[in-house]
Amino acid sequence: PQVEVSMVREVQVSDESYICTEEIAGSDIAKEIIKSDREKFICLHLNNRLQLISFEVVSTGSLTASIVHPREIYKSAILANAASVIFMHNHPSGDTEPSVDDLEITKRLEKAGEILGINVLDHIIVSRKGFYRF
């Protein structure tokens, strides 16, 4: 069997650099997931000039959890030729404090990114009450 993998660009490359957490937390992408009644985990892919090249909703979970695995996170980042990534997920409860699981997966994703040579710039939790950055 033959397998073909292709990357569909969802976002045009911007001329602006996305390094400001407040800007990302207030972005249209964040506004969309804040509306969700379930946790959504998003990976934003950036080029070597810190410009957004694409993003992917990696996981849609339940009210209190979203299953995330490094293999799924980095698959699209590699296909997008991302130099860096920013993770973002929502907390439907409105509480932006990270859970124990949030802290553990962030460490695990940072280690995987280090091995792959993809820099993790940030992990942001967003809710209707604000945001938290790791």
PDB file of N, CA and C in Angstrom, residues 11-13 25 34-35 52 56 58 72 81 84 86-88 96 100 102-103 108 119 130:
ATOM      1  N   VAL A  11      -3.697  29.037   6.908  1.00  0.00           N
ATOM      2  CA  VAL A  11      -3.489  30.444   7.222  1.00  0.00           C
ATOM      3  C   VAL A  11      -2.386  30.975   6.320  1.00  0.00           C
ATOM      4  N   GLN A  12      -2.584  32.149   5.766  1.00  0.00           N
ATOM      5  CA  GLN A  12      -1.539  32.784   4.971  1.00  0.00           C
ATOM      6  C   GLN A  12      -0.405  33.212   5.899  1.00  0.00           C
ATOM      7  N   VAL A  13       0.813  33.162   5.401  1.00  0.00           N
ATOM      8  CA  VAL A  13       1.941  33.646   6.194  1.00  0.00           C
ATOM      9  C   VAL A  13       1.756  35.137   6.408  1.00  0.00           C
ATOM     10  N   ALA A  25      -3.456  35.356  22.782  1.00  0.00           N
ATOM     11  CA  ALA A  25      -4.612  35.092  23.646  1.00  0.00           C
ATOM     12  C   ALA A  25      -5.839  35.876  23.197  1.00  0.00           C
ATOM     13  N   ILE A  34     -12.513  29.676  22.938  1.00  0.00           N
ATOM     14  CA  ILE A  34     -13.100  30.118  24.205  1.00  0.00           C
ATOM     15  C   ILE A  34     -14.609  29.850  24.216  1.00  0.00           C
ATOM     16  N   LYS A  35     -15.235  29.912  23.056  1.00  0.00           N
ATOM     17  CA  LYS A  35     -16.681  29.681  22.945  1.00  0.00           C
ATOM     18  C   LYS A  35     -17.057  28.215  23.160  1.00  0.00           C
ATOM     19  N   LEU A  52       3.314  33.207  11.874  1.00  0.00           N
ATOM     20  CA  LEU A  52       2.357  32.113  11.864  1.00  0.00           C
ATOM     21  C   LEU A  52       2.209  31.576  10.449  1.00  0.00           C
ATOM     22  N   GLU A  56      -3.338  23.895  13.878  1.00  0.00           N
ATOM     23  CA  GLU A  56      -4.165  22.700  13.848  1.00  0.00           C
ATOM     24  C   GLU A  56      -4.864  22.528  15.192  1.00  0.00           C
ATOM     25  N   VAL A  58      -5.587  20.013  17.445  1.00  0.00           N
ATOM     26  CA  VAL A  58      -5.024  18.675  17.606  1.00  0.00           C
ATOM     27  C   VAL A  58      -5.992  17.749  18.321  1.00  0.00           C
ATOM     28  N   GLU A  72       1.021  13.274  17.852  1.00  0.00           N
ATOM     29  CA  GLU A  72      -0.024  13.992  17.121  1.00  0.00           C
ATOM     30  C   GLU A  72       0.286  15.482  17.007  1.00  0.00           C
ATOM     31  N   ASN A  81       6.835  22.423   8.230  1.00  0.00           N
ATOM     32  CA  ASN A  81       8.213  22.933   8.325  1.00  0.00           C
ATOM     33  C   ASN A  81       8.326  24.017   9.392  1.00  0.00           C
ATOM     34  N   SER A  84       9.158  26.680  15.125  1.00  0.00           N
ATOM     35  CA  SER A  84       8.685  26.843  16.500  1.00  0.00           C
ATOM     36  C   SER A  84       7.192  26.557  16.563  1.00  0.00           C
ATOM     37  N   ILE A  86       3.578  27.121  19.262  1.00  0.00           N
ATOM     38  CA  ILE A  86       2.927  27.659  20.449  1.00  0.00           C
ATOM     39  C   ILE A  86       1.706  26.790  20.684  1.00  0.00           C
ATOM     40  N   PHE A  87       1.550  26.318  21.901  1.00  0.00           N
ATOM     41  CA  PHE A  87       0.387  25.511  22.251  1.00  0.00           C
ATOM     42  C   PHE A  87      -0.647  26.406  22.917  1.00  0.00           C
ATOM     43  N   MET A  88      -1.898  26.120  22.644  1.00  0.00           N
ATOM     44  CA  MET A  88      -2.969  26.876  23.279  1.00  0.00           C
ATOM     45  C   MET A  88      -4.145  25.930  23.494  1.00  0.00           C
ATOM     46  N   THR A  96      -8.288  29.635  34.616  1.00  0.00           N
ATOM     47  CA  THR A  96      -7.107  29.538  33.752  1.00  0.00           C
ATOM     48  C   THR A  96      -5.907  28.877  34.426  1.00  0.00           C
ATOM     49  N   VAL A 100      -2.605  19.646  37.028  1.00  0.00           N
ATOM     50  CA  VAL A 100      -1.410  18.799  37.096  1.00  0.00           C
ATOM     51  C   VAL A 100      -1.147  18.190  35.723  1.00  0.00           C
ATOM     52  N   ASP A 102      -1.973  19.465  32.824  1.00  0.00           N
ATOM     53  CA  ASP A 102      -1.468  20.536  31.959  1.00  0.00           C
ATOM     54  C   ASP A 102       0.035  20.717  32.142  1.00  0.00           C
ATOM     55  N   LEU A 103       0.477  20.724  33.382  1.00  0.00           N
ATOM     56  CA  LEU A 103       1.904  20.901  33.674  1.00  0.00           C
ATOM     57  C   LEU A 103       2.722  19.733  33.135  1.00  0.00           C
ATOM     58  N   ARG A 108       6.362  17.328  28.831  1.00  0.00           N
ATOM     59  CA  ARG A 108       6.561  16.241  27.868  1.00  0.00           C
ATOM     60  C   ARG A 108       6.675  16.785  26.438  1.00  0.00           C
ATOM     61  N   ASN A 119      11.314  24.451  18.510  1.00  0.00           N
ATOM     62  CA  ASN A 119      11.288  25.244  19.731  1.00  0.00           C
ATOM     63  C   ASN A 119       9.851  25.478  20.209  1.00  0.00           C
ATOM     64  N   GLY A 130      -9.907  35.246  30.953  1.00  0.00           N
ATOM     65  CA  GLY A 130      -8.533  35.686  30.752  1.00  0.00           C
ATOM     66  C   GLY A 130      -7.654  34.581  30.214  1.00  0.00           C
TER      67      GLY A 130
END
